[in-house]
C-alpha cells in the first residue's frame, strides 16, 4: 500500500536545459503507520533457469558466493526458485545418474528437450535454502511429472517451500505445448490447472499447502479471457485445490522496449505503472489467506543491452521496494543461460551490474518488518521508509533520472522531517554513469564506495558511510541522477 504523501515539489530550471534540481520534502512517520505493508524476512530471491540449476550450483562460483552475502544480511539462506521455460521441456528419468542431459549447438543456447535424474534434487539439499521447484506440465505427461514429484519429495522435502506445476501456462498455446488446446483462455487453462493440481494432491498427500498457482507470463488486466490468478481463485479452483495452494504467483518483465531508452525504462513512474496490475491480485490472494509473489522477474523478456547496466540495478532496487510495498511478499530475479542472458546477476567469472540493485534492496529490507512509500509514484524520485518493531529504521531515497556520464549531473534534494535522531548515516549506490556495466576493465558501480570482487564476491575498497546532522528533526540529502541512498535513521 502506498502511503498518502504530502510532498512539496518544486522543479527549478537550471542554467542549461539538461540541468534541473528537484526539491522534495516528506515527513517520516515516527510510528509505523496503520497502512504500512508487512515485510517478509527474505523478500529478494533468485530464480534459476531449470536446465541451468546444476551449472549454477557446480560449474561457476559467483552465484553461491554472492548468495552468501545475502545470507549475511537475512540471517538465513536466500529463497530460490528452480524453473523457467526449460522446466516444461524436461523429462524425468529415474535411472539417469547425472544431473541433466541435453544437446545444444552452442553453450549459449537453451535446449529444446532435456532429461534429468534424481541427483538433480540432491543439489537442493546442498543449497539448504527454501526452494520453489518447477515441474513439467506443458508436455502433458502426468505420469512422468508425478513420478518426478514423488521422488523429489522423497529426496528434498525438507527444503521444498513450494512446487510449481508448469511455467507460464498462459503462453503454452503460443509455444505449441501439447498441454494447451485451443481456445486456451482463462476457463480452459483454469480447468486444466485444477486437474493437474488435484492429480498432484492425490500422489503427494502431505504436507499441504505446497503448490504455487498461476506463474503466468502476462498480467494483462484488460483482457478478461486471459488466464490470471483471480480467475483461479474465484472460479476455477474448488476448496480442495485452494487449500493445497501455498502461494499465488505472477511473473513480470517490462514490455520489449522498442525504441524506448534506458531513461524511460528505468524511470520510477514506469516501474510503478508496470507493477500496478498486481495490487488487485495481491488483494484477491489475501481474500483466501494466501500471499502473492513474483515467482520470476527481471528487466526485459528479450535481451537488450540496457539490462546489463547500472540503470538496471536501479530498476531492480526500485522494483523490489515498490513490489513489497504493494504487498508482493517475494521477488525471484531470474537467472537465465550463463553468459547469455543480459539481465543475469552473474556470468561465469564476473559479478554483473544488476546484482548491485538486488543486494542494495536486501540491505534496505533486511531486518525490517514494515514498509511505506512516501512518493505518489508519478515522478523519477522514490522514497521508502522501512520500520522495525514500530519505529522507522531506514529510508531509501532513489533518483531514477538518467545520466549519460558527460555534462552536469542533475540531482534531487530531499528533506526528511519528523526525525528523532541527531544525525543520520547513509550508504550511497552510484556509478560514473547510468550506462556503466562491469564488462569494462575496472568499471563498477559502488555501494558506500565499495564494489564486488569477481574472485569471491567480497566487497573491495574502504566502506564509506556519509554522516549528516539532523536539525530540528530535519535532514536534507542530495541524490544525483541515477543514485540511491540508504539512510539509517
Ligand atoms: C509419459 O511418461 C511415462 C513415464 O516416464 C513414459 O513411460 C511415457 O512413455 C510417457 N508418455 C509419452 C507420451 O511420452
Ligand atoms: C508453433 O508452431 C507454428 C506452426 O508450426 C510455428 O509457426 C511457430 O513458430 C511455433 N511457435 C513456437 C514458439 O515454436
Ligand atoms: C476439485 O476439483 C478437482 C479438479 O477439477 C476435481 O478433480 C475434484 O473432484 C474436485 N473436488 C471436489 C471435492 O469437488
Ligand atoms: C473460453 O472459451 C470458451 C470456448 O470458446 C468459452 O465458452 C468460455 O466462455 C471462455 N471463457 C473465458 C473465461 O473466457
Ligand atoms: C522505432 O523507430 C522507428 C523510426 O522512427 C520506427 O520506424 C519503428 O517503428 C520504431 N519501432 C518501435 C518498436 O517502436
Ligand atoms: C492463514 O494462513 C496461515 C498460514 O499461512 C495460517 O497460519 C492461518 O491460520 C490462516 N488463517 C485463517 C483465518 O485461515
Ligand atoms: C503526482 O501525484 C500527486 C498526488 O496525486 C500530485 O500532487 C502531483 O502533482 C503529481 N506530480 C506529477 C509530477 O505529476
Ligand atoms: C545539485 O544541482 C544543483 C543545480 O544544478 C547544483 O547547483 C548543485 O551543486 C548540485 N548539488 C550537488 C551536491 O551535486
Coordinates of C-alpha atoms and ligand atoms in Angstrom, one line a residue:
X1 CA 0.0 0.0 0.0
X2 CA 1.3 3.4 -0.9
X3 CA 1.4 5.8 1.9
X4 CA -0.5 9.1 1.2
X5 CA 2.0 11.8 0.6
X6 CA 2.1 15.5 1.3
X7 CA 5.1 16.4 -0.8
X8 CA 6.3 19.8 -1.7
X9 CA 7.7 19.6 -5.2
X10 CA 9.5 22.5 -6.7
X11 CA 11.2 22.0 -10.1
X12 CA 13.8 24.6 -10.7
X13 CA 15.0 25.2 -14.2
X14 CA 18.8 25.2 -14.1
X15 CA 21.3 27.1 -16.2
X16 CA 21.3 24.6 -19.0
X17 CA 18.4 22.7 -20.5
X18 CA 19.6 19.4 -19.1
X19 CA 20.0 20.7 -15.5
X20 CA 17.2 20.7 -13.1
X21 CA 17.2 20.2 -9.3
X22 CA 14.2 18.8 -7.7
X23 CA 13.4 19.6 -4.1
X24 CA 11.1 17.5 -2.2
X25 CA 10.1 17.3 1.5
X26 CA 8.5 14.4 3.3
X27 CA 7.6 13.6 6.9
X28 CA 8.7 10.3 8.2
X29 CA 6.0 8.9 10.4
X30 CA 7.7 8.2 13.7
X31 CA 5.5 5.2 14.4
X32 CA 4.6 2.6 11.9
X33 CA 1.5 3.8 10.0
X34 CA -1.6 1.6 10.1
X35 CA -1.5 1.2 6.4
X36 CA 2.2 0.1 6.3
X37 CA 2.8 -3.1 4.5
X38 CA 4.2 -6.1 6.4
X39 CA 7.5 -7.4 5.1
X40 CA 8.7 -11.0 4.6
X41 CA 12.1 -11.6 6.2
X42 CA 13.7 -12.8 2.9
X43 CA 11.9 -10.7 0.3
X44 CA 14.5 -10.8 -2.5
X45 CA 15.5 -14.1 -4.0
X46 CA 16.6 -15.5 -7.3
X47 CA 15.1 -17.9 -9.9
X48 CA 17.5 -20.1 -11.8
X49 CA 16.5 -21.4 -15.2
X50 CA 15.7 -25.1 -14.8
X51 CA 18.3 -26.7 -17.0
X52 CA 21.0 -24.3 -15.6
X53 CA 20.4 -25.2 -12.0
X54 CA 23.3 -27.8 -11.8
X55 CA 25.6 -25.4 -13.5
X56 CA 24.8 -22.5 -11.1
X57 CA 25.5 -24.9 -8.3
X58 CA 28.5 -26.7 -9.5
X59 CA 30.1 -25.1 -12.6
X60 CA 30.6 -21.5 -11.7
X61 CA 31.4 -19.8 -8.4
X62 CA 29.8 -16.3 -8.3
X63 CA 26.2 -17.3 -7.6
X64 CA 26.8 -19.2 -4.4
X65 CA 29.5 -16.8 -3.2
X66 CA 27.2 -13.8 -3.8
X67 CA 24.2 -15.6 -2.2
X68 CA 26.2 -16.0 0.9
X69 CA 26.3 -12.2 1.1
X70 CA 22.5 -12.3 1.2
X71 CA 22.7 -14.9 3.9
X72 CA 24.8 -12.5 6.0
X73 CA 22.0 -9.8 5.6
X74 CA 19.0 -12.0 6.1
X75 CA 20.5 -14.3 8.7
X76 CA 19.2 -17.2 6.7
X77 CA 19.6 -18.6 3.1
X78 CA 18.1 -16.6 0.3
X79 CA 15.0 -18.3 -1.1
X80 CA 15.4 -19.7 -4.6
X81 CA 13.2 -20.9 -7.4
X82 CA 14.3 -23.6 -9.9
X83 CA 12.2 -23.2 -13.0
X84 CA 11.5 -21.4 -16.3
X85 CA 10.8 -22.3 -19.9
X86 CA 13.0 -25.4 -19.8
X87 CA 11.1 -27.0 -16.9
X88 CA 8.3 -27.6 -19.4
X89 CA 10.9 -29.3 -21.7
X90 CA 12.3 -31.7 -19.1
X91 CA 11.7 -35.4 -18.9
X92 CA 12.4 -37.2 -15.6
X93 CA 14.4 -40.4 -16.0
X94 CA 14.7 -42.2 -12.6
X95 CA 17.6 -44.3 -13.9
X96 CA 19.7 -41.4 -15.2
X97 CA 22.7 -40.9 -13.0
X98 CA 23.8 -37.4 -13.9
X99 CA 22.1 -34.1 -13.1
X100 CA 20.9 -33.1 -16.6
X101 CA 21.5 -34.3 -20.1
X102 CA 20.9 -32.3 -23.3
X103 CA 22.5 -31.3 -26.5
X104 CA 22.8 -27.8 -27.8
X105 CA 24.6 -26.3 -30.8
X106 CA 26.2 -23.6 -28.7
X107 CA 26.7 -23.2 -24.9
X108 CA 24.6 -20.0 -25.2
X109 CA 21.5 -21.9 -26.4
X110 CA 18.8 -23.3 -24.2
X111 CA 17.9 -27.0 -25.1
X112 CA 14.6 -27.9 -26.8
X113 CA 14.4 -31.1 -24.7
X114 CA 16.3 -32.4 -21.7
X115 CA 16.5 -35.3 -19.4
X116 CA 17.2 -35.2 -15.7
X117 CA 17.7 -37.7 -12.9
X118 CA 17.1 -37.9 -9.1
X119 CA 20.5 -36.3 -8.3
X120 CA 19.1 -33.0 -9.7
X121 CA 17.3 -32.7 -6.3
X122 CA 20.2 -33.7 -4.2
X123 CA 21.6 -30.2 -5.1
X124 CA 18.6 -28.7 -3.2
X125 CA 19.9 -30.3 -0.1
X126 CA 23.4 -29.0 -0.8
X127 CA 21.9 -25.5 -1.1
X128 CA 19.8 -25.8 2.1
X129 CA 17.5 -22.9 1.5
X130 CA 13.8 -22.6 0.8
X131 CA 13.2 -23.8 -2.7
X132 CA 10.3 -23.4 -5.1
X133 CA 10.7 -26.2 -7.5
X134 CA 9.3 -26.4 -11.0
X135 CA 7.9 -29.4 -12.8
X136 CA 6.8 -30.1 -16.4
X137 CA 3.2 -29.6 -17.2
X138 CA 3.5 -28.2 -20.7
X139 CA 4.4 -31.6 -22.3
X140 CA 1.2 -33.0 -20.8
X141 CA 2.6 -36.2 -19.3
X142 CA 1.2 -36.5 -15.8
X143 CA 2.7 -40.0 -15.4
X144 CA 6.2 -38.6 -15.8
X145 CA 5.7 -35.5 -13.8
X146 CA 4.1 -37.2 -10.8
X147 CA 6.8 -39.8 -10.8
X148 CA 9.3 -36.9 -10.5
X149 CA 7.2 -35.2 -7.9
X150 CA 7.1 -38.3 -5.6
X151 CA 10.9 -38.8 -6.0
X152 CA 11.6 -35.1 -5.3
X153 CA 9.5 -35.3 -2.1
X154 CA 11.5 -38.4 -1.1
X155 CA 14.8 -36.6 -1.6
X156 CA 14.4 -33.0 -0.8
X157 CA 11.2 -32.4 1.2
X158 CA 13.0 -30.5 4.0
X159 CA 13.8 -27.7 1.7
X160 CA 10.8 -27.6 -0.6
X161 CA 8.9 -24.4 0.1
X162 CA 6.7 -24.7 -2.9
X163 CA 6.0 -26.9 -6.0
X164 CA 5.2 -25.3 -9.4
X165 CA 3.3 -27.4 -12.0
X166 CA 4.2 -25.6 -15.2
X167 CA 5.9 -22.4 -16.1
X168 CA 3.9 -19.6 -17.8
X169 CA 1.0 -21.8 -18.9
X170 CA -0.8 -18.8 -20.3
X171 CA 1.6 -18.9 -23.3
X172 CA 1.6 -22.7 -23.8
X173 CA -0.6 -22.4 -26.9
X174 CA 1.8 -19.9 -28.5
X175 CA 4.7 -22.2 -27.6
X176 CA 2.8 -25.1 -29.2
X177 CA 2.9 -27.1 -25.9
X178 CA 0.8 -30.2 -26.1
X179 CA -0.9 -29.4 -22.8
X180 CA -2.7 -26.5 -24.4
X181 CA -5.8 -27.0 -26.5
X182 CA -7.4 -24.0 -28.2
X183 CA -9.2 -21.9 -27.1
X184 CA -6.6 -21.6 -24.4
X185 CA -8.5 -18.9 -22.4
X186 CA -9.0 -18.5 -18.7
X187 CA -11.6 -21.2 -18.4
X188 CA -9.6 -23.9 -20.4
X189 CA -6.4 -23.1 -18.6
X190 CA -8.1 -22.9 -15.2
X191 CA -9.8 -26.2 -15.6
X192 CA -6.5 -27.9 -16.7
X193 CA -4.6 -26.2 -13.9
X194 CA -7.1 -27.5 -11.4
X195 CA -7.0 -31.0 -12.9
X196 CA -3.2 -31.1 -12.6
X197 CA -3.4 -29.7 -9.0
X198 CA -5.8 -32.4 -8.0
X199 CA -3.6 -35.1 -9.6
X200 CA -0.7 -33.7 -7.6
X201 CA -2.7 -33.8 -4.4
X202 CA -3.6 -37.4 -4.9
X203 CA 0.1 -38.5 -5.3
X204 CA 1.7 -36.0 -2.9
X205 CA -0.8 -36.4 0.0
X206 CA 1.0 -34.2 2.6
X207 CA 2.3 -31.8 3.7
X208 CA -0.1 -29.2 2.3
X209 CA -0.3 -26.4 1.3
X210 CA 2.7 -26.6 -1.1
X211 CA 1.5 -25.8 -4.6
X212 CA 2.0 -22.5 -6.4
X213 CA -0.7 -21.3 -8.7
X214 CA -0.5 -19.1 -11.7
X215 CA 3.1 -18.4 -12.8
X216 CA 1.6 -16.6 -15.7
X217 CA 3.8 -14.7 -18.1
X218 CA 1.4 -11.8 -18.8
X219 CA -0.7 -10.0 -16.3
X220 CA -3.0 -8.3 -18.8
X221 CA -5.7 -6.6 -16.9
X222 CA -7.7 -5.5 -19.9
X223 CA -8.3 -9.0 -21.4
X224 CA -10.9 -10.9 -19.4
X225 CA -10.2 -14.1 -21.4
X226 CA -6.5 -14.1 -20.4
X227 CA -5.6 -16.6 -17.6
X228 CA -5.0 -14.9 -14.3
X229 CA -4.8 -15.9 -10.6
X230 CA -8.0 -14.0 -9.8
X231 CA -9.9 -16.4 -12.1
X232 CA -8.2 -19.5 -10.4
X233 CA -9.3 -18.2 -7.0
X234 CA -12.8 -17.0 -7.9
X235 CA -13.8 -19.6 -10.4
X236 CA -11.5 -22.5 -11.4
X237 CA -10.3 -23.9 -8.1
X238 CA -12.5 -25.7 -5.6
X239 CA -11.9 -25.7 -1.9
X240 CA -9.7 -28.8 -2.1
X241 CA -7.4 -27.3 -4.7
X242 CA -7.3 -23.9 -3.0
X243 CA -6.4 -25.5 0.3
X244 CA -3.4 -27.1 -1.4
X245 CA -2.1 -23.8 -2.8
X246 CA 0.6 -22.2 -0.7
X247 CA 1.1 -19.1 -2.8
X248 CA -0.2 -17.3 -5.9
X249 CA 2.3 -16.3 -8.4
X250 CA 2.8 -13.8 -11.2
X251 CA 5.8 -13.1 -13.5
X252 CA 6.9 -9.7 -14.5
X253 CA 9.1 -8.3 -17.3
X254 CA 8.8 -4.9 -18.8
X255 CA 7.4 -5.0 -22.3
X256 CA 10.1 -5.2 -25.0
X257 CA 11.5 -1.6 -25.0
X258 CA 11.2 -1.0 -28.7
X259 CA 12.7 2.4 -29.2
X260 CA 12.4 3.3 -25.5
X261 CA 15.7 4.4 -24.0
X262 CA 17.1 3.3 -20.7
X263 CA 16.0 6.7 -19.3
X264 CA 12.4 5.8 -20.0
X265 CA 12.6 2.2 -19.0
X266 CA 14.2 2.7 -15.6
X267 CA 12.0 5.6 -14.5
X268 CA 10.3 5.2 -11.2
X269 CA 6.9 6.1 -12.7
X270 CA 7.3 3.4 -15.3
X271 CA 8.2 0.8 -12.7
X272 CA 5.2 1.8 -10.6
X273 CA 3.0 1.6 -13.7
X274 CA 4.3 -1.9 -14.6
X275 CA 3.6 -3.2 -11.1
X276 CA 0.2 -1.6 -10.7
X277 CA -1.7 -4.6 -12.1
X278 CA -0.6 -6.8 -9.2
X279 CA -2.3 -4.7 -6.5
X280 CA -5.6 -6.5 -7.2
X281 CA -4.0 -9.9 -7.5
X282 CA -2.4 -9.4 -4.1
X283 CA -5.8 -8.5 -2.6
X284 CA -7.6 -11.5 -4.1
X285 CA -4.9 -13.9 -2.8
X286 CA -5.2 -12.2 0.6
X287 CA -9.0 -12.8 0.5
X288 CA -8.2 -16.6 0.6
X289 CA -5.5 -16.1 3.2
X290 CA -2.6 -16.5 0.8
X291 CA 0.4 -14.5 -0.3
X292 CA 1.3 -13.3 -3.8
X293 CA 4.8 -13.4 -5.1
X294 CA 6.7 -12.6 -8.3
X295 CA 8.0 -16.1 -9.0
X296 CA 10.0 -14.9 -11.9
X297 CA 11.0 -11.3 -12.8
X298 CA 13.8 -9.3 -14.3
X299 CA 14.1 -6.3 -16.6
X300 CA 13.1 -7.2 -20.1
X301 CA 11.9 -10.5 -21.6
X302 CA 14.3 -10.4 -24.6
X303 CA 18.0 -9.5 -24.3
X304 CA 18.6 -5.8 -24.6
X305 CA 21.9 -4.1 -23.8
X306 CA 20.4 -1.8 -21.2
X307 CA 19.6 -4.9 -19.0
X308 CA 23.3 -5.2 -18.1
X309 CA 23.7 -1.6 -16.9
X310 CA 23.8 0.2 -13.7
X311 CA 20.4 1.6 -14.7
X312 CA 19.1 -2.0 -14.5
X313 CA 20.5 -2.1 -10.9
X314 CA 18.4 0.9 -10.0
X315 CA 15.3 -0.6 -11.6
X316 CA 15.9 -3.8 -9.7
X317 CA 16.1 -1.9 -6.5
X318 CA 13.0 0.2 -7.2
X319 CA 11.0 -2.7 -8.4
X320 CA 11.8 -4.7 -5.3
X321 CA 10.9 -1.9 -2.9
X322 CA 7.7 -0.9 -4.7
X323 CA 6.6 -4.5 -5.1
X324 CA 6.9 -5.3 -1.5
X325 CA 5.1 -2.0 -0.7
X326 CA 2.2 -3.4 -2.8
X327 CA 2.2 -6.5 -0.6
X328 CA 4.0 -8.8 -3.0
X329 CA 5.8 -11.0 -0.5
X330 CA 8.9 -12.1 -2.5
X331 CA 10.5 -11.5 -5.8
X332 CA 12.6 -14.0 -7.6
X333 CA 15.0 -12.4 -10.1
X334 CA 15.5 -14.7 -13.0
X335 CA 18.9 -16.0 -14.0
X336 CA 19.0 -17.4 -17.5
X337 CA 21.6 -19.2 -19.6
X338 CA 25.1 -18.4 -18.2
X339 CA 27.0 -15.8 -20.2
X340 CA 24.0 -15.2 -22.4
X341 CA 21.1 -13.5 -20.6
X342 CA 22.0 -9.8 -20.2
X343 CA 20.0 -9.4 -17.0
X344 CA 21.9 -12.1 -15.2
X345 CA 23.4 -11.1 -11.9
X346 CA 26.4 -13.2 -12.6
X347 CA 28.5 -14.5 -15.5
X348 CA 30.9 -17.5 -15.2
X349 CA 33.6 -15.2 -13.8
X350 CA 32.0 -11.9 -13.1
X351 CA 29.6 -10.1 -10.9
X352 CA 27.2 -8.1 -13.1
X353 CA 25.8 -4.6 -12.5
X354 CA 22.2 -5.6 -11.9
X355 CA 23.4 -7.6 -8.8
X356 CA 24.2 -4.3 -7.1
X357 CA 20.5 -3.4 -7.1
X358 CA 19.4 -6.7 -5.7
X359 CA 22.0 -6.6 -3.0
X360 CA 21.1 -3.0 -2.1
X361 CA 17.4 -3.9 -1.9
X362 CA 18.2 -6.8 0.5
X363 CA 20.4 -4.4 2.6
X364 CA 17.5 -2.0 2.8
X365 CA 14.7 -4.5 3.6
X366 CA 16.7 -7.0 5.7
X367 CA 15.6 -6.9 9.3
X368 CA 12.6 -4.7 8.5
X369 CA 9.1 -5.7 9.3
X370 CA 7.0 -3.0 7.6
X371 CA 7.5 -0.6 4.7
X372 CA 5.8 2.6 3.5
X373 CA 6.3 4.6 0.3
X374 CA 6.2 8.3 0.7
X375 CA 6.0 9.4 -3.0
X376 CA 3.0 9.2 -5.3
X377 CA 4.7 7.1 -8.0
X378 CA 4.4 9.6 -10.7
X379 CA 7.9 11.1 -10.9
X380 CA 11.6 9.9 -11.1
X381 CA 12.0 10.1 -7.4
X382 CA 11.1 7.4 -4.9
X383 CA 11.2 7.4 -1.1
X384 CA 10.6 4.4 1.0
X385 CA 10.7 4.0 4.8
X386 CA 11.4 0.7 6.5
X387 CA 10.2 0.0 10.0
X388 CA 11.2 -2.4 12.7
X389 CA 9.2 -3.0 15.8
X390 CA 7.1 0.1 15.2
X391 CA 10.0 2.5 14.6
X392 CA 11.5 3.8 11.3
X393 CA 15.0 2.4 10.9
X394 CA 15.9 3.0 7.3
X395 CA 14.9 5.1 4.4
X396 CA 15.8 4.6 0.7
X397 CA 15.9 7.7 -1.5
X398 CA 16.1 6.9 -5.2
X399 CA 16.7 9.2 -8.1
X400 CA 15.9 7.3 -11.3
X401 CA 16.8 10.1 -13.7
X402 CA 19.3 9.1 -16.4
X403 CA 22.9 10.4 -16.5
X404 CA 25.0 9.8 -19.6
X405 CA 28.3 10.4 -17.9
X406 CA 29.1 13.7 -19.5
X407 CA 27.9 17.2 -18.7
X408 CA 26.4 18.3 -15.5
X409 CA 24.7 15.7 -13.4
X410 CA 21.3 16.8 -12.2
X411 CA 20.2 16.0 -8.6
X412 CA 17.2 15.8 -6.3
X413 CA 17.4 17.5 -2.9
X414 CA 15.2 15.6 -0.4
X415 CA 14.3 16.9 3.0
X416 CA 13.0 14.4 5.6
X417 CA 11.4 15.8 8.7
X418 CA 10.0 14.2 11.8
X419 CA 13.3 12.5 12.6
X420 CA 14.1 11.7 16.2
X421 CA 17.9 11.1 15.9
X422 CA 20.6 13.8 16.0
X423 CA 22.3 12.6 12.9
X424 CA 21.9 10.0 10.2
X425 CA 24.4 7.9 8.3
X426 CA 23.9 6.8 4.8
X427 CA 25.3 4.4 2.1
X428 CA 25.2 5.7 -1.5
X429 CA 24.9 3.5 -4.5
X430 CA 26.3 5.2 -7.6
X431 CA 28.3 4.8 -10.8
X432 CA 30.1 7.1 -13.2
X433 CA 27.0 6.9 -15.5
X434 CA 23.7 5.1 -15.8
X435 CA 25.2 3.0 -18.7
X436 CA 28.1 1.6 -16.6
X437 CA 28.4 -2.2 -16.9
X438 CA 31.0 -4.4 -15.2
X439 CA 32.2 -5.6 -18.6
X440 CA 34.9 -2.9 -19.0
X441 CA 38.2 -3.1 -17.2
X442 CA 37.8 -1.6 -13.8
X443 CA 34.4 -0.1 -14.2
X444 CA 32.0 -0.8 -11.4
X445 CA 29.0 0.7 -9.6
X446 CA 29.8 1.2 -5.9
X447 CA 27.9 0.9 -2.7
X448 CA 29.4 3.0 0.1
X449 CA 32.5 3.3 -2.1
X450 CA 32.9 -0.5 -2.5
X451 CA 32.5 -2.9 -5.4
X452 CA 32.1 -6.6 -5.6
X453 CA 35.2 -8.8 -6.2
X454 CA 34.9 -11.1 -9.2
X455 CA 37.0 -13.6 -7.3
X456 CA 34.8 -14.2 -4.3
X457 CA 32.0 -11.6 -4.3
X458 CA 33.6 -9.9 -1.3
X459 CA 33.3 -6.1 -1.0
X460 CA 36.5 -4.4 -2.2
X461 CA 37.7 -0.9 -1.1
X462 CA 37.0 1.1 2.0
X463 CA 33.4 1.3 3.2
X464 CA 32.3 4.8 3.5
X465 CA 29.2 6.0 5.3
X466 CA 28.1 9.5 4.9
X467 CA 27.0 11.3 8.0
X468 CA 24.6 14.2 8.1
X469 CA 23.4 16.3 11.1
X470 CA 19.7 16.4 11.8
X471 CA 18.5 19.8 12.9
X472 CA 15.0 20.4 14.3
X473 CA 14.1 16.9 13.2
X474 CA 15.1 17.7 9.6
X475 CA 17.8 16.5 7.3
X476 CA 18.4 17.4 3.6
X477 CA 20.1 14.9 1.4
X478 CA 21.1 15.2 -2.2
X479 CA 20.8 12.3 -4.6
X480 CA 22.2 12.8 -8.1
X481 CA 20.6 11.4 -11.2
X482 CA 20.9 7.6 -11.1
X483 CA 21.8 7.3 -7.5
X484 CA 20.2 5.7 -4.4
X485 CA 20.8 6.5 -0.8
X486 CA 20.2 4.1 2.0
X487 CA 19.7 6.2 5.1
X488 CA 20.0 4.7 8.6
X489 CA 17.5 6.8 10.6
Ligands
LIG1 C1 5.0 -40.4 -20.1 O1 5.9 -40.7 -19.1 C2 5.9 -42.1 -18.8 C3 6.7 -42.3 -17.6 O2 8.0 -41.7 -17.7 C4 6.5 -42.8 -20.0 O3 6.5 -44.2 -19.8 C5 5.6 -42.5 -21.2 O4 6.2 -43.0 -22.4 C6 5.5 -41.0 -21.4 N1 4.5 -40.8 -22.4 C7 4.7 -40.1 -23.5 C8 3.6 -39.9 -24.5 O5 5.9 -39.6 -23.7
LIG2 C1 4.4 -23.1 -33.3 O1 4.1 -23.8 -34.4 C2 3.9 -22.9 -35.6 C3 3.3 -23.8 -36.7 O2 4.1 -24.9 -36.9 C4 5.2 -22.3 -35.9 O3 5.0 -21.4 -37.0 C5 5.6 -21.5 -34.7 O4 6.9 -20.9 -34.9 C6 5.7 -22.3 -33.4 N1 5.9 -21.5 -32.3 C7 6.9 -21.7 -31.4 C8 7.1 -20.7 -30.3 O5 7.7 -22.6 -31.5
LIG3 C1 -12.0 -30.3 -7.1 O1 -11.5 -30.0 -8.4 C2 -10.8 -31.1 -9.0 C3 -10.2 -30.5 -10.3 O2 -11.2 -30.1 -11.1 C4 -11.6 -32.3 -9.1 O3 -10.9 -33.3 -9.7 C5 -12.1 -32.7 -7.8 O4 -13.0 -33.8 -7.9 C6 -12.9 -31.6 -7.1 N1 -13.1 -31.9 -5.7 C7 -14.4 -31.9 -5.2 C8 -14.5 -32.3 -3.8 O5 -15.3 -31.5 -5.9
LIG4 C1 -13.2 -19.6 -23.1 O1 -13.6 -20.1 -24.3 C2 -14.7 -20.9 -24.3 C3 -14.9 -21.6 -25.7 O2 -14.9 -20.6 -26.6 C4 -15.9 -20.1 -23.9 O3 -17.1 -20.9 -23.8 C5 -15.7 -19.5 -22.5 O4 -16.7 -18.6 -22.1 C6 -14.3 -18.8 -22.5 N1 -14.1 -18.5 -21.1 C7 -13.5 -17.4 -20.6 C8 -13.3 -17.2 -19.1 O5 -13.1 -16.5 -21.4
LIG5 C1 11.4 2.8 -33.8 O1 11.5 4.0 -34.5 C2 11.5 3.8 -35.9 C3 11.8 5.1 -36.6 O2 11.0 6.1 -36.1 C4 10.1 3.3 -36.3 O3 10.1 3.1 -37.7 C5 9.9 2.0 -35.6 O4 8.5 1.5 -35.9 C6 10.0 2.1 -34.1 N1 10.0 0.8 -33.5 C7 9.2 0.5 -32.5 C8 9.2 -0.9 -32.0 O5 8.5 1.4 -31.9
LIG6 C1 -4.0 -18.2 7.2 O1 -2.8 -19.0 6.8 C2 -1.9 -19.1 7.8 C3 -0.7 -19.9 7.2 O2 -0.3 -19.3 6.0 C4 -2.4 -19.9 9.0 O3 -1.5 -20.0 10.0 C5 -3.7 -19.2 9.5 O4 -4.3 -20.0 10.5 C6 -4.7 -18.9 8.4 N1 -5.8 -18.1 8.8 C7 -7.0 -18.4 8.6 C8 -8.0 -17.5 9.1 O5 -7.3 -19.4 7.9
LIG7 C1 1.9 13.3 -8.6 O1 0.7 13.0 -7.9 C2 0.5 13.9 -6.8 C3 -0.7 13.3 -6.0 O2 -1.8 13.0 -6.8 C4 0.2 15.3 -7.3 O3 0.0 16.2 -6.2 C5 1.5 15.7 -8.1 O4 1.2 16.9 -8.7 C6 1.8 14.7 -9.2 N1 3.1 15.0 -9.7 C7 3.4 15.0 -11.0 C8 4.8 15.3 -11.4 O5 2.5 14.7 -11.9
LIG8 C1 22.7 19.8 -7.4 O1 22.3 20.5 -8.6 C2 22.4 21.9 -8.5 C3 21.8 22.5 -9.8 O2 22.5 22.1 -10.9 C4 23.8 22.3 -8.3 O3 23.9 23.7 -8.1 C5 24.3 21.6 -7.0 O4 25.7 21.9 -6.9 C6 24.1 20.2 -7.1 N1 24.4 19.5 -5.8 C7 25.3 18.5 -5.7 C8 25.5 18.1 -4.3 O5 25.8 18.0 -6.6

